[in-house]
mmCIF file with all atom_site columns, C-alpha atoms and ligand atoms in Angstrom:
data_model
loop_
_atom_site.group_PDB
_atom_site.id
_atom_site.type_symbol
_atom_site.label_atom_id
_atom_site.label_alt_id
_atom_site.label_comp_id
_atom_site.label_asym_id
_atom_site.label_entity_id
_atom_site.label_seq_id
_atom_site.pdbx_PDB_ins_code
_atom_site.Cartn_x
_atom_site.Cartn_y
_atom_site.Cartn_z
_atom_site.occupancy
_atom_site.B_iso_or_equiv
_atom_site.pdbx_formal_charge
_atom_site.auth_seq_id
_atom_site.auth_comp_id
_atom_site.auth_asym_id
_atom_site.auth_atom_id
_atom_site.pdbx_PDB_model_num
ATOM   1   C  CA  . MET V 1 1   ? 25.227  -7.297  14.667  1.00 51.00 ? 1   MET V CA  1
ATOM   2   C  CA  . SER V 1 2   ? 22.141  -5.323  13.139  1.00 60.00 ? 2   SER V CA  1
ATOM   3   C  CA  . THR V 1 3   ? 20.081  -6.862  10.139  1.00 84.00 ? 3   THR V CA  1
ATOM   4   C  CA  . ALA V 1 4   ? 16.713  -5.219  9.089   1.00 87.00 ? 4   ALA V CA  1
ATOM   5   C  CA  . LEU V 1 5   ? 13.490  -6.180  10.529  1.00 85.00 ? 5   LEU V CA  1
ATOM   6   C  CA  . PRO V 1 6   ? 11.852  -9.028  10.301  1.00 84.00 ? 6   PRO V CA  1
ATOM   7   C  CA  . ILE V 1 7   ? 8.501   -8.855  8.196   1.00 92.00 ? 7   ILE V CA  1
ATOM   8   C  CA  . ASP V 1 8   ? 5.735   -11.242 7.953   1.00 97.00 ? 8   ASP V CA  1
ATOM   9   C  CA  . HIS V 1 9   ? 5.739   -12.351 4.473   1.00 98.00 ? 9   HIS V CA  1
ATOM   10  C  CA  . ARG V 1 10  ? 3.011   -14.810 3.741   1.00 98.00 ? 10  ARG V CA  1
ATOM   11  C  CA  . VAL V 1 11  ? 3.988   -16.041 0.294   1.00 98.00 ? 11  VAL V CA  1
ATOM   12  C  CA  . GLY V 1 12  ? 0.870   -17.337 -2.206  1.00 98.00 ? 12  GLY V CA  1
ATOM   13  C  CA  . TYR V 1 13  ? -1.571  -16.275 1.018   1.00 98.00 ? 13  TYR V CA  1
ATOM   14  C  CA  . LEU V 1 14  ? -3.869  -15.603 -2.241  1.00 99.00 ? 14  LEU V CA  1
ATOM   15  C  CA  . ASP V 1 15  ? -4.355  -18.891 -5.147  1.00 98.00 ? 15  ASP V CA  1
ATOM   16  C  CA  . ALA V 1 16  ? -4.931  -17.866 -8.673  1.00 98.00 ? 16  ALA V CA  1
ATOM   17  C  CA  . ALA V 1 17  ? -8.919  -17.717 -8.778  1.00 98.00 ? 17  ALA V CA  1
ATOM   18  C  CA  . ALA V 1 18  ? -8.756  -15.445 -5.521  1.00 98.00 ? 18  ALA V CA  1
ATOM   19  C  CA  . GLN V 1 19  ? -6.299  -13.125 -7.102  1.00 99.00 ? 19  GLN V CA  1
ATOM   20  C  CA  . ALA V 1 20  ? -8.972  -12.757 -9.884  1.00 98.00 ? 20  ALA V CA  1
ATOM   21  C  CA  . ARG V 1 21  ? -11.410 -12.424 -8.058  1.00 98.00 ? 21  ARG V CA  1
ATOM   22  C  CA  . LEU V 1 22  ? -9.814  -9.345  -5.781  1.00 99.00 ? 22  LEU V CA  1
ATOM   23  C  CA  . LEU V 1 23  ? -9.086  -7.811  -8.930  1.00 99.00 ? 23  LEU V CA  1
ATOM   24  C  CA  . GLN V 1 24  ? -12.226 -7.816  -10.086 1.00 98.00 ? 24  GLN V CA  1
ATOM   25  C  CA  . ALA V 1 25  ? -13.390 -6.351  -7.121  1.00 99.00 ? 25  ALA V CA  1
ATOM   26  C  CA  . ILE V 1 26  ? -10.435 -3.385  -7.309  1.00 98.00 ? 26  ILE V CA  1
ATOM   27  C  CA  . GLN V 1 27  ? -11.419 -3.063  -10.886 1.00 98.00 ? 27  GLN V CA  1
ATOM   28  C  CA  . ALA V 1 28  ? -15.193 -1.834  -9.429  1.00 98.00 ? 28  ALA V CA  1
ATOM   29  C  CA  . VAL V 1 29  ? -13.589 0.374   -7.203  1.00 99.00 ? 29  VAL V CA  1
ATOM   30  C  CA  . VAL V 1 30  ? -11.231 1.943   -9.843  1.00 98.00 ? 30  VAL V CA  1
ATOM   31  C  CA  . ALA V 1 31  ? -14.118 2.705   -12.021 1.00 98.00 ? 31  ALA V CA  1
ATOM   32  C  CA  . GLU V 1 32  ? -15.486 4.801   -9.081  1.00 98.00 ? 32  GLU V CA  1
ATOM   33  C  CA  . ALA V 1 33  ? -12.698 6.501   -8.041  1.00 99.00 ? 33  ALA V CA  1
ATOM   34  C  CA  . PRO V 1 34  ? -10.318 6.688   -10.855 1.00 99.00 ? 34  PRO V CA  1
ATOM   35  C  CA  . LEU V 1 35  ? -6.579  6.288   -10.243 1.00 99.00 ? 35  LEU V CA  1
ATOM   36  C  CA  . PHE V 1 36  ? -4.881  9.432   -9.547  1.00 98.00 ? 36  PHE V CA  1
ATOM   37  C  CA  . VAL V 1 37  ? -1.017  11.361  -9.909  1.00 98.00 ? 37  VAL V CA  1
ATOM   38  C  CA  . PRO V 1 38  ? -0.079  11.996  -6.287  1.00 98.00 ? 38  PRO V CA  1
ATOM   39  C  CA  . ARG V 1 39  ? 2.575   14.821  -6.182  1.00 98.00 ? 39  ARG V CA  1
ATOM   40  C  CA  . MET V 1 40  ? 5.445   15.980  -3.491  1.00 97.00 ? 40  MET V CA  1
ATOM   41  C  CA  . PRO V 1 41  ? 4.901   18.654  -1.248  1.00 97.00 ? 41  PRO V CA  1
ATOM   42  C  CA  . ARG V 1 42  ? 6.842   21.193  -1.971  1.00 96.00 ? 42  ARG V CA  1
ATOM   43  C  CA  . THR V 1 43  ? 8.670   20.475  -5.058  1.00 97.00 ? 43  THR V CA  1
ATOM   44  C  CA  . GLY V 1 44  ? 5.541   19.150  -6.444  1.00 98.00 ? 44  GLY V CA  1
ATOM   45  C  CA  . ARG V 1 45  ? 7.175   16.524  -8.073  1.00 98.00 ? 45  ARG V CA  1
ATOM   46  C  CA  . GLN V 1 46  ? 4.938   13.564  -9.542  1.00 98.00 ? 46  GLN V CA  1
ATOM   47  C  CA  . PHE V 1 47  ? 4.731   9.772   -8.256  1.00 98.00 ? 47  PHE V CA  1
ATOM   48  C  CA  . SER V 1 48  ? 5.649   7.435   -10.878 1.00 98.00 ? 48  SER V CA  1
ATOM   49  C  CA  . VAL V 1 49  ? 2.896   5.148   -8.857  1.00 98.00 ? 49  VAL V CA  1
ATOM   50  C  CA  . ARG V 1 50  ? -0.716  5.963   -9.493  1.00 98.00 ? 50  ARG V CA  1
ATOM   51  C  CA  . MET V 1 51  ? -3.564  5.882   -6.708  1.00 98.00 ? 51  MET V CA  1
ATOM   52  C  CA  . THR V 1 52  ? -6.700  5.335   -5.759  1.00 99.00 ? 52  THR V CA  1
ATOM   53  C  CA  . ASN V 1 53  ? -8.555  4.568   -2.450  1.00 99.00 ? 53  ASN V CA  1
ATOM   54  C  CA  . CYS V 1 54  ? -11.366 2.708   -1.122  1.00 99.00 ? 54  CYS V CA  1
ATOM   55  C  CA  . GLY V 1 55  ? -12.866 3.139   2.739   1.00 98.00 ? 55  GLY V CA  1
ATOM   56  C  CA  . PRO V 1 56  ? -13.692 5.663   5.310   1.00 98.00 ? 56  PRO V CA  1
ATOM   57  C  CA  . LEU V 1 57  ? -10.409 7.462   4.269   1.00 98.00 ? 57  LEU V CA  1
ATOM   58  C  CA  . GLY V 1 58  ? -8.124  7.896   1.634   1.00 98.00 ? 58  GLY V CA  1
ATOM   59  C  CA  . TRP V 1 59  ? -4.298  8.731   1.183   1.00 98.00 ? 59  TRP V CA  1
ATOM   60  C  CA  . LEU V 1 60  ? -2.953  11.186  -1.070  1.00 98.00 ? 60  LEU V CA  1
ATOM   61  C  CA  . ALA V 1 61  ? -0.642  13.787  -1.443  1.00 98.00 ? 61  ALA V CA  1
ATOM   62  C  CA  . ASP V 1 62  ? 0.222   17.137  -3.363  1.00 97.00 ? 62  ASP V CA  1
ATOM   63  C  CA  . LYS V 1 63  ? 1.976   20.171  -3.625  1.00 97.00 ? 63  LYS V CA  1
ATOM   64  C  CA  . GLN V 1 64  ? -0.169  22.507  -1.266  1.00 96.00 ? 64  GLN V CA  1
ATOM   65  C  CA  . GLY V 1 65  ? -1.293  19.929  1.061   1.00 96.00 ? 65  GLY V CA  1
ATOM   66  C  CA  . GLY V 1 66  ? 1.204   17.891  1.903   1.00 96.00 ? 66  GLY V CA  1
ATOM   67  C  CA  . TYR V 1 67  ? 0.739   13.900  3.042   1.00 98.00 ? 67  TYR V CA  1
ATOM   68  C  CA  . ARG V 1 68  ? -2.891  13.365  4.662   1.00 98.00 ? 68  ARG V CA  1
ATOM   69  C  CA  . TYR V 1 69  ? -6.067  11.407  4.689   1.00 98.00 ? 69  TYR V CA  1
ATOM   70  C  CA  . GLU V 1 70  ? -9.268  12.377  3.419   1.00 98.00 ? 70  GLU V CA  1
ATOM   71  C  CA  . PRO V 1 71  ? -12.448 11.793  3.239   1.00 98.00 ? 71  PRO V CA  1
ATOM   72  C  CA  . VAL V 1 72  ? -13.170 12.386  -0.465  1.00 98.00 ? 72  VAL V CA  1
ATOM   73  C  CA  . HIS V 1 73  ? -11.652 11.585  -3.852  1.00 98.00 ? 73  HIS V CA  1
ATOM   74  C  CA  . PRO V 1 74  ? -9.389  14.509  -4.777  1.00 98.00 ? 74  PRO V CA  1
ATOM   75  C  CA  . GLU V 1 75  ? -10.558 14.849  -9.159  1.00 98.00 ? 75  GLU V CA  1
ATOM   76  C  CA  . THR V 1 76  ? -14.127 13.444  -8.204  1.00 98.00 ? 76  THR V CA  1
ATOM   77  C  CA  . GLY V 1 77  ? -14.266 14.999  -4.995  1.00 98.00 ? 77  GLY V CA  1
ATOM   78  C  CA  . LYS V 1 78  ? -17.182 11.682  -4.307  1.00 99.00 ? 78  LYS V CA  1
ATOM   79  C  CA  . PRO V 1 79  ? -16.700 9.703   -0.933  1.00 99.00 ? 79  PRO V CA  1
ATOM   80  C  CA  . TRP V 1 80  ? -14.226 6.604   -1.377  1.00 99.00 ? 80  TRP V CA  1
ATOM   81  C  CA  . PRO V 1 81  ? -15.993 3.302   -2.033  1.00 99.00 ? 81  PRO V CA  1
ATOM   82  C  CA  . PRO V 1 82  ? -16.337 0.818   0.748   1.00 99.00 ? 82  PRO V CA  1
ATOM   83  C  CA  . ILE V 1 83  ? -13.077 -1.971  0.839   1.00 99.00 ? 83  ILE V CA  1
ATOM   84  C  CA  . PRO V 1 84  ? -14.316 -5.454  -0.635  1.00 99.00 ? 84  PRO V CA  1
ATOM   85  C  CA  . GLN V 1 85  ? -15.704 -7.798  1.606   1.00 98.00 ? 85  GLN V CA  1
ATOM   86  C  CA  . MET V 1 86  ? -12.462 -9.604  0.319   1.00 98.00 ? 86  MET V CA  1
ATOM   87  C  CA  . LEU V 1 87  ? -10.105 -7.368  1.684   1.00 99.00 ? 87  LEU V CA  1
ATOM   88  C  CA  . LEU V 1 88  ? -11.971 -6.970  5.420   1.00 99.00 ? 88  LEU V CA  1
ATOM   89  C  CA  . ASP V 1 89  ? -11.716 -10.891 5.749   1.00 98.00 ? 89  ASP V CA  1
ATOM   90  C  CA  . ILE V 1 90  ? -8.028  -11.102 4.693   1.00 98.00 ? 90  ILE V CA  1
ATOM   91  C  CA  . TRP V 1 91  ? -7.766  -7.794  7.373   1.00 98.00 ? 91  TRP V CA  1
ATOM   92  C  CA  . GLU V 1 92  ? -9.417  -10.052 10.055  1.00 98.00 ? 92  GLU V CA  1
ATOM   93  C  CA  . ASP V 1 93  ? -7.539  -13.432 9.144   1.00 98.00 ? 93  ASP V CA  1
ATOM   94  C  CA  . VAL V 1 94  ? -4.241  -12.054 9.787   1.00 98.00 ? 94  VAL V CA  1
ATOM   95  C  CA  . GLY V 1 95  ? -5.104  -10.780 13.279  1.00 96.00 ? 95  GLY V CA  1
ATOM   96  C  CA  . GLY V 1 96  ? -5.612  -6.961  12.046  1.00 95.00 ? 96  GLY V CA  1
ATOM   97  C  CA  . GLY V 1 97  ? -8.127  -6.064  15.232  1.00 96.00 ? 97  GLY V CA  1
ATOM   98  C  CA  . ALA V 1 98  ? -10.383 -2.434  14.826  1.00 97.00 ? 98  ALA V CA  1
ATOM   99  C  CA  . PRO V 1 99  ? -11.635 -2.408  11.300  1.00 97.00 ? 99  PRO V CA  1
ATOM   100 C  CA  . PRO V 1 100 ? -9.242  -0.656  8.566   1.00 98.00 ? 100 PRO V CA  1
ATOM   101 C  CA  . GLU V 1 101 ? -9.985  2.904   8.109   1.00 98.00 ? 101 GLU V CA  1
ATOM   102 C  CA  . ALA V 1 102 ? -8.050  3.466   4.945   1.00 98.00 ? 102 ALA V CA  1
ATOM   103 C  CA  . CYS V 1 103 ? -7.662  1.178   2.197   1.00 99.00 ? 103 CYS V CA  1
ATOM   104 C  CA  . LEU V 1 104 ? -5.264  2.174   -0.687  1.00 99.00 ? 104 LEU V CA  1
ATOM   105 C  CA  . ILE V 1 105 ? -4.652  0.992   -3.451  1.00 99.00 ? 105 ILE V CA  1
ATOM   106 C  CA  . ASN V 1 106 ? -1.124  1.984   -5.562  1.00 99.00 ? 106 ASN V CA  1
ATOM   107 C  CA  . TYR V 1 107 ? -0.788  0.925   -9.757  1.00 98.00 ? 107 TYR V CA  1
ATOM   108 C  CA  . TYR V 1 108 ? 3.227   0.386   -10.351 1.00 99.00 ? 108 TYR V CA  1
ATOM   109 C  CA  . GLY V 1 109 ? 3.245   0.544   -14.564 1.00 98.00 ? 109 GLY V CA  1
ATOM   110 C  CA  . GLN V 1 110 ? 6.411   -0.461  -15.906 1.00 96.00 ? 110 GLN V CA  1
ATOM   111 C  CA  . GLY V 1 111 ? 9.229   1.933   -14.953 1.00 97.00 ? 111 GLY V CA  1
ATOM   112 C  CA  . ALA V 1 112 ? 7.012   2.426   -11.354 1.00 98.00 ? 112 ALA V CA  1
ATOM   113 C  CA  . LYS V 1 113 ? 8.750   2.287   -8.021  1.00 98.00 ? 113 LYS V CA  1
ATOM   114 C  CA  . MET V 1 114 ? 8.586   4.076   -4.635  1.00 98.00 ? 114 MET V CA  1
ATOM   115 C  CA  . GLY V 1 115 ? 11.505  5.500   -2.635  1.00 98.00 ? 115 GLY V CA  1
ATOM   116 C  CA  . LEU V 1 116 ? 12.478  4.677   0.622   1.00 98.00 ? 116 LEU V CA  1
ATOM   117 C  CA  . HIS V 1 117 ? 10.065  6.113   3.816   1.00 98.00 ? 117 HIS V CA  1
ATOM   118 C  CA  . GLN V 1 118 ? 8.062   5.443   6.665   1.00 98.00 ? 118 GLN V CA  1
ATOM   119 C  CA  . ASP V 1 119 ? 4.330   5.208   6.685   1.00 98.00 ? 119 ASP V CA  1
ATOM   120 C  CA  . ARG V 1 120 ? 3.957   7.847   9.874   1.00 97.00 ? 120 ARG V CA  1
ATOM   121 C  CA  . ASP V 1 121 ? 0.692   9.805   8.164   1.00 98.00 ? 121 ASP V CA  1
ATOM   122 C  CA  . GLU V 1 122 ? -0.922  8.072   10.568  1.00 98.00 ? 122 GLU V CA  1
ATOM   123 C  CA  . GLU V 1 123 ? -1.973  8.294   14.069  1.00 96.00 ? 123 GLU V CA  1
ATOM   124 C  CA  . ASP V 1 124 ? -2.163  4.589   15.545  1.00 90.00 ? 124 ASP V CA  1
ATOM   125 C  CA  . PHE V 1 125 ? 0.768   2.465   15.116  1.00 95.00 ? 125 PHE V CA  1
ATOM   126 C  CA  . SER V 1 126 ? 0.204   0.298   17.344  1.00 95.00 ? 126 SER V CA  1
ATOM   127 C  CA  . ALA V 1 127 ? -2.377  -1.302  14.574  1.00 96.00 ? 127 ALA V CA  1
ATOM   128 C  CA  . PRO V 1 128 ? -0.874  -3.510  11.857  1.00 97.00 ? 128 PRO V CA  1
ATOM   129 C  CA  . ILE V 1 129 ? -0.452  -2.533  8.093   1.00 98.00 ? 129 ILE V CA  1
ATOM   130 C  CA  . VAL V 1 130 ? -1.502  -5.097  5.942   1.00 98.00 ? 130 VAL V CA  1
ATOM   131 C  CA  . SER V 1 131 ? -0.357  -5.315  2.119   1.00 98.00 ? 131 SER V CA  1
ATOM   132 C  CA  . VAL V 1 132 ? -1.844  -7.226  -0.402  1.00 99.00 ? 132 VAL V CA  1
ATOM   133 C  CA  . SER V 1 133 ? 0.307   -7.628  -3.808  1.00 99.00 ? 133 SER V CA  1
ATOM   134 C  CA  . LEU V 1 134 ? -1.827  -8.718  -7.437  1.00 99.00 ? 134 LEU V CA  1
ATOM   135 C  CA  . GLY V 1 135 ? 0.320   -9.111  -10.865 1.00 99.00 ? 135 GLY V CA  1
ATOM   136 C  CA  . ASP V 1 136 ? 3.957   -8.591  -11.862 1.00 98.00 ? 136 ASP V CA  1
ATOM   137 C  CA  . THR V 1 137 ? 6.537   -9.114  -8.882  1.00 99.00 ? 137 THR V CA  1
ATOM   138 C  CA  . GLY V 1 138 ? 8.058   -6.127  -7.162  1.00 98.00 ? 138 GLY V CA  1
ATOM   139 C  CA  . LEU V 1 139 ? 11.108  -6.163  -5.511  1.00 98.00 ? 139 LEU V CA  1
ATOM   140 C  CA  . PHE V 1 140 ? 10.929  -4.838  -1.875  1.00 98.00 ? 140 PHE V CA  1
ATOM   141 C  CA  . ARG V 1 141 ? 13.411  -3.349  0.294   1.00 98.00 ? 141 ARG V CA  1
ATOM   142 C  CA  . VAL V 1 142 ? 12.912  -3.378  3.593   1.00 97.00 ? 142 VAL V CA  1
ATOM   143 C  CA  . GLY V 1 143 ? 15.329  -1.592  6.372   1.00 96.00 ? 143 GLY V CA  1
ATOM   144 C  CA  . GLY V 1 144 ? 15.320  -0.426  9.741   1.00 96.00 ? 144 GLY V CA  1
ATOM   145 C  CA  . LYS V 1 145 ? 13.864  2.378   12.075  1.00 95.00 ? 145 LYS V CA  1
ATOM   146 C  CA  . THR V 1 146 ? 16.659  4.606   10.419  1.00 96.00 ? 146 THR V CA  1
ATOM   147 C  CA  . ARG V 1 147 ? 17.269  5.612   6.591   1.00 96.00 ? 147 ARG V CA  1
ATOM   148 C  CA  . LYS V 1 148 ? 20.756  3.643   7.319   1.00 96.00 ? 148 LYS V CA  1
ATOM   149 C  CA  . ALA V 1 149 ? 19.637  0.844   8.832   1.00 96.00 ? 149 ALA V CA  1
ATOM   150 C  CA  . PRO V 1 150 ? 21.075  -1.895  6.611   1.00 96.00 ? 150 PRO V CA  1
ATOM   151 C  CA  . THR V 1 151 ? 18.308  -3.450  4.230   1.00 96.00 ? 151 THR V CA  1
ATOM   152 C  CA  . GLN V 1 152 ? 16.893  -7.157  2.856   1.00 96.00 ? 152 GLN V CA  1
ATOM   153 C  CA  . ARG V 1 153 ? 15.184  -7.402  -0.632  1.00 97.00 ? 153 ARG V CA  1
ATOM   154 C  CA  . TYR V 1 154 ? 11.635  -9.226  -0.345  1.00 97.00 ? 154 TYR V CA  1
ATOM   155 C  CA  . GLU V 1 155 ? 10.066  -10.442 -3.856  1.00 98.00 ? 155 GLU V CA  1
ATOM   156 C  CA  . LEU V 1 156 ? 6.429   -9.680  -3.596  1.00 98.00 ? 156 LEU V CA  1
ATOM   157 C  CA  . ALA V 1 157 ? 4.506   -12.038 -5.880  1.00 99.00 ? 157 ALA V CA  1
ATOM   158 C  CA  . SER V 1 158 ? 0.997   -11.625 -6.982  1.00 99.00 ? 158 SER V CA  1
ATOM   159 C  CA  . GLY V 1 159 ? -1.326  -13.240 -4.200  1.00 99.00 ? 159 GLY V CA  1
ATOM   160 C  CA  . ASP V 1 160 ? 1.242   -12.480 -1.557  1.00 99.00 ? 160 ASP V CA  1
ATOM   161 C  CA  . VAL V 1 161 ? -0.081  -10.798 2.026   1.00 98.00 ? 161 VAL V CA  1
ATOM   162 C  CA  . LEU V 1 162 ? 2.440   -8.157  3.982   1.00 98.00 ? 162 LEU V CA  1
ATOM   163 C  CA  . VAL V 1 163 ? 1.650   -7.986  7.663   1.00 97.00 ? 163 VAL V CA  1
ATOM   164 C  CA  . MET V 1 164 ? 3.570   -4.771  9.534   1.00 97.00 ? 164 MET V CA  1
ATOM   165 C  CA  . ARG V 1 165 ? 3.396   -4.877  13.305  1.00 96.00 ? 165 ARG V CA  1
ATOM   166 C  CA  . GLY V 1 166 ? 5.306   -3.742  16.093  1.00 94.00 ? 166 GLY V CA  1
ATOM   167 C  CA  . GLU V 1 167 ? 9.144   -2.361  14.859  1.00 93.00 ? 167 GLU V CA  1
ATOM   168 C  CA  . SER V 1 168 ? 8.429   -3.437  11.770  1.00 94.00 ? 168 SER V CA  1
ATOM   169 C  CA  . ARG V 1 169 ? 5.554   -1.009  11.208  1.00 96.00 ? 169 ARG V CA  1
ATOM   170 C  CA  . LEU V 1 170 ? 8.252   2.023   11.565  1.00 96.00 ? 170 LEU V CA  1
ATOM   171 C  CA  . ALA V 1 171 ? 10.943  0.193   9.252   1.00 97.00 ? 171 ALA V CA  1
ATOM   172 C  CA  . TYR V 1 172 ? 11.783  2.109   6.301   1.00 98.00 ? 172 TYR V CA  1
ATOM   173 C  CA  . HIS V 1 173 ? 10.271  0.755   3.107   1.00 98.00 ? 173 HIS V CA  1
ATOM   174 C  CA  . GLY V 1 174 ? 9.830   0.889   -1.004  1.00 98.00 ? 174 GLY V CA  1
ATOM   175 C  CA  . ILE V 1 175 ? 9.464   -0.736  -4.260  1.00 98.00 ? 175 ILE V CA  1
ATOM   176 C  CA  . ASP V 1 176 ? 13.044  -0.717  -6.374  1.00 98.00 ? 176 ASP V CA  1
ATOM   177 C  CA  . ARG V 1 177 ? 11.248  -1.940  -9.605  1.00 98.00 ? 177 ARG V CA  1
ATOM   178 C  CA  . ILE V 1 178 ? 8.793   -4.308  -10.491 1.00 98.00 ? 178 ILE V CA  1
ATOM   179 C  CA  . VAL V 1 179 ? 9.714   -7.425  -12.650 1.00 98.00 ? 179 VAL V CA  1
ATOM   180 C  CA  . PRO V 1 180 ? 8.046   -6.987  -16.214 1.00 98.00 ? 180 PRO V CA  1
ATOM   181 C  CA  . GLY V 1 181 ? 5.983   -10.133 -17.521 1.00 98.00 ? 181 GLY V CA  1
ATOM   182 C  CA  . SER V 1 182 ? 6.453   -11.923 -14.212 1.00 98.00 ? 182 SER V CA  1
ATOM   183 C  CA  . SER V 1 183 ? 2.553   -12.179 -14.107 1.00 98.00 ? 183 SER V CA  1
ATOM   184 C  CA  . ASP V 1 184 ? 0.143   -12.295 -16.529 1.00 97.00 ? 184 ASP V CA  1
ATOM   185 C  CA  . LEU V 1 185 ? -3.032  -11.718 -14.091 1.00 98.00 ? 185 LEU V CA  1
ATOM   186 C  CA  . LEU V 1 186 ? -3.435  -7.906  -15.406 1.00 98.00 ? 186 LEU V CA  1
ATOM   187 C  CA  . PRO V 1 187 ? -3.788  -8.265  -18.972 1.00 96.00 ? 187 PRO V CA  1
ATOM   188 C  CA  . GLU V 1 188 ? -2.073  -5.257  -19.363 1.00 96.00 ? 188 GLU V CA  1
ATOM   189 C  CA  . GLY V 1 189 ? 0.847   -5.757  -16.799 1.00 98.00 ? 189 GLY V CA  1
ATOM   190 C  CA  . GLY V 1 190 ? 2.711   -3.799  -14.036 1.00 98.00 ? 190 GLY V CA  1
ATOM   191 C  CA  . ARG V 1 191 ? 2.071   -3.948  -10.480 1.00 99.00 ? 191 ARG V CA  1
ATOM   192 C  CA  . ILE V 1 192 ? -1.262  -3.474  -7.837  1.00 99.00 ? 192 ILE V CA  1
ATOM   193 C  CA  . ASN V 1 193 ? -0.782  -3.302  -4.505  1.00 99.00 ? 193 ASN V CA  1
ATOM   194 C  CA  . ILE V 1 194 ? -3.558  -2.843  -1.526  1.00 99.00 ? 194 ILE V CA  1
ATOM   195 C  CA  . THR V 1 195 ? -2.648  -1.289  1.859   1.00 98.00 ? 195 THR V CA  1
ATOM   196 C  CA  . MET V 1 196 ? -4.817  -1.513  4.814   1.00 98.00 ? 196 MET V CA  1
ATOM   197 C  CA  . ARG V 1 197 ? -4.590  0.613   7.906   1.00 98.00 ? 197 ARG V CA  1
ATOM   198 C  CA  . ARG V 1 198 ? -5.883  2.184   10.487  1.00 98.00 ? 198 ARG V CA  1
ATOM   199 C  CA  . VAL V 1 199 ? -5.893  6.026   11.003  1.00 98.00 ? 199 VAL V CA  1
ATOM   200 C  CA  . HIS V 1 200 ? -7.231  6.946   14.145  1.00 97.00 ? 200 HIS V CA  1
ATOM   201 C  CA  . LYS V 1 201 ? -7.152  5.087   17.875  1.00 95.00 ? 201 LYS V CA  1
ATOM   202 C  CA  . PRO V 1 202 ? -10.326 2.806   17.972  1.00 93.00 ? 202 PRO V CA  1
ATOM   203 C  CA  . ASP V 1 203 ? -13.079 4.359   20.529  1.00 87.00 ? 203 ASP V CA  1
HETATM 204 C  C1  . MD5 R 2 .   ? 3.595   -1.503  -1.981  1.00 74.03 ? 301 MD5 R C1  1
HETATM 205 N  N1  . MD5 R 2 .   ? 3.249   0.681   -0.135  1.00 74.03 ? 301 MD5 R N1  1
HETATM 206 O  O1  . MD5 R 2 .   ? 4.217   -2.213  -2.302  1.00 74.03 ? 301 MD5 R O1  1
HETATM 207 C  C2  . MD5 R 2 .   ? 4.205   -0.601  -0.795  1.00 74.03 ? 301 MD5 R C2  1
HETATM 208 C  C3  . MD5 R 2 .   ? 3.558   -2.163  0.161   1.00 74.03 ? 301 MD5 R C3  1
HETATM 209 C  C4  . MD5 R 2 .   ? 3.193   2.675   0.669   1.00 74.03 ? 301 MD5 R C4  1
HETATM 210 C  C5  . MD5 R 2 .   ? 3.713   1.646   0.375   1.00 74.03 ? 301 MD5 R C5  1
HETATM 211 O  O2  . MD5 R 2 .   ? 5.007   1.023   1.052   1.00 74.03 ? 301 MD5 R O2  1
HETATM 212 O  O3  . MD5 R 2 .   ? 2.900   3.583   1.697   1.00 74.03 ? 301 MD5 R O3  1
HETATM 213 O  O4  . MD5 R 2 .   ? 1.866   2.952   -0.022  1.00 74.03 ? 301 MD5 R O4  1
HETATM 214 S  S1  . MD5 R 2 .   ? 2.836   -1.395  2.062   1.00 74.03 ? 301 MD5 R S1  1
HETATM 215 C  C6  . MD5 R 2 .   ? 4.765   -2.170  2.957   1.00 74.03 ? 301 MD5 R C6  1
HETATM 216 C  C7  . MD5 R 2 .   ? 5.262   -0.862  4.024   1.00 74.03 ? 301 MD5 R C7  1
HETATM 217 C  C8  . MD5 R 2 .   ? 4.429   -0.331  5.289   1.00 74.03 ? 301 MD5 R C8  1
HETATM 218 C  C9  . MD5 R 2 .   ? 4.803   -0.292  6.438   1.00 74.03 ? 301 MD5 R C9  1
HETATM 219 C  C10 . MD5 R 2 .   ? 5.448   -0.806  6.625   1.00 74.03 ? 301 MD5 R C10 1
HETATM 220 C  C11 . MD5 R 2 .   ? 6.505   -1.940  5.963   1.00 74.03 ? 301 MD5 R C11 1
HETATM 221 C  C12 . MD5 R 2 .   ? 6.281   -2.155  4.446   1.00 74.03 ? 301 MD5 R C12 1
HETATM 222 N  N2  . MD5 R 2 .   ? 7.661   -2.533  6.577   1.00 74.03 ? 301 MD5 R N2  1
HETATM 223 O  O5  . MD5 R 2 .   ? 7.975   -1.967  7.781   1.00 74.03 ? 301 MD5 R O5  1
HETATM 224 O  O6  . MD5 R 2 .   ? 8.096   -3.141  5.860   1.00 74.03 ? 301 MD5 R O6  1
HETATM 225 O  O7  . MD5 R 2 .   ? 3.023   -0.649  -2.931  1.00 74.03 ? 301 MD5 R O7  1
HETATM 226 FE FE1 . FE  R 3 .   ? 4.646   2.682   2.214   1.00 74.03 ? 302 FE  R FE1 1
#
């Protein structure tokens, strides 16, 4: 019997007031580091998700350079803003260990999705990935360590936190779609997902 790798899904981790405070902090990051549209390496095809980052390193993707971490925004050339304290507190509360080096902010508008993939652009897979969802519910699919392993669906609602560590750190996963109108946190609708990561091994 094989089933999808279990993940640590903390439903309702942030209450409504905490979600609103986190949204404000994210809006301040986006004001300094505007959302950009990443592109697939080689094909140059655009992601349907828009992204930005905070923290010492940010994840990005473009046609020429591939998937990678960089210390500056690809369009402004400025360093990424610092990670909001609220997010660092969540990382610590869930037992993240050495502080996150990268914090990726994904914005899913209506119709945006993310295909099944593994997160392997980091050198340190022993550290967890901690993800926080805000806004409309995302239909999340998680499988196993191969692309063909069976998958399981989770509904990621506003205020939910996921902690991926151990085996699930390298599980295939993706967002099939968002559920329009499932939250009124974001006036314009859509979904924000925030992921905090270690990139390098701590000294
Ligand atoms: C999202 N983001 O909802 C997701 C949340 C990404 C991405 O996938 O790469 O930006 S992170 C979900 C995740 C990461 C690593 C492992 C697992 C899930 N997992 O094993 O389930 O925008
Ligand atoms: Fe991912």
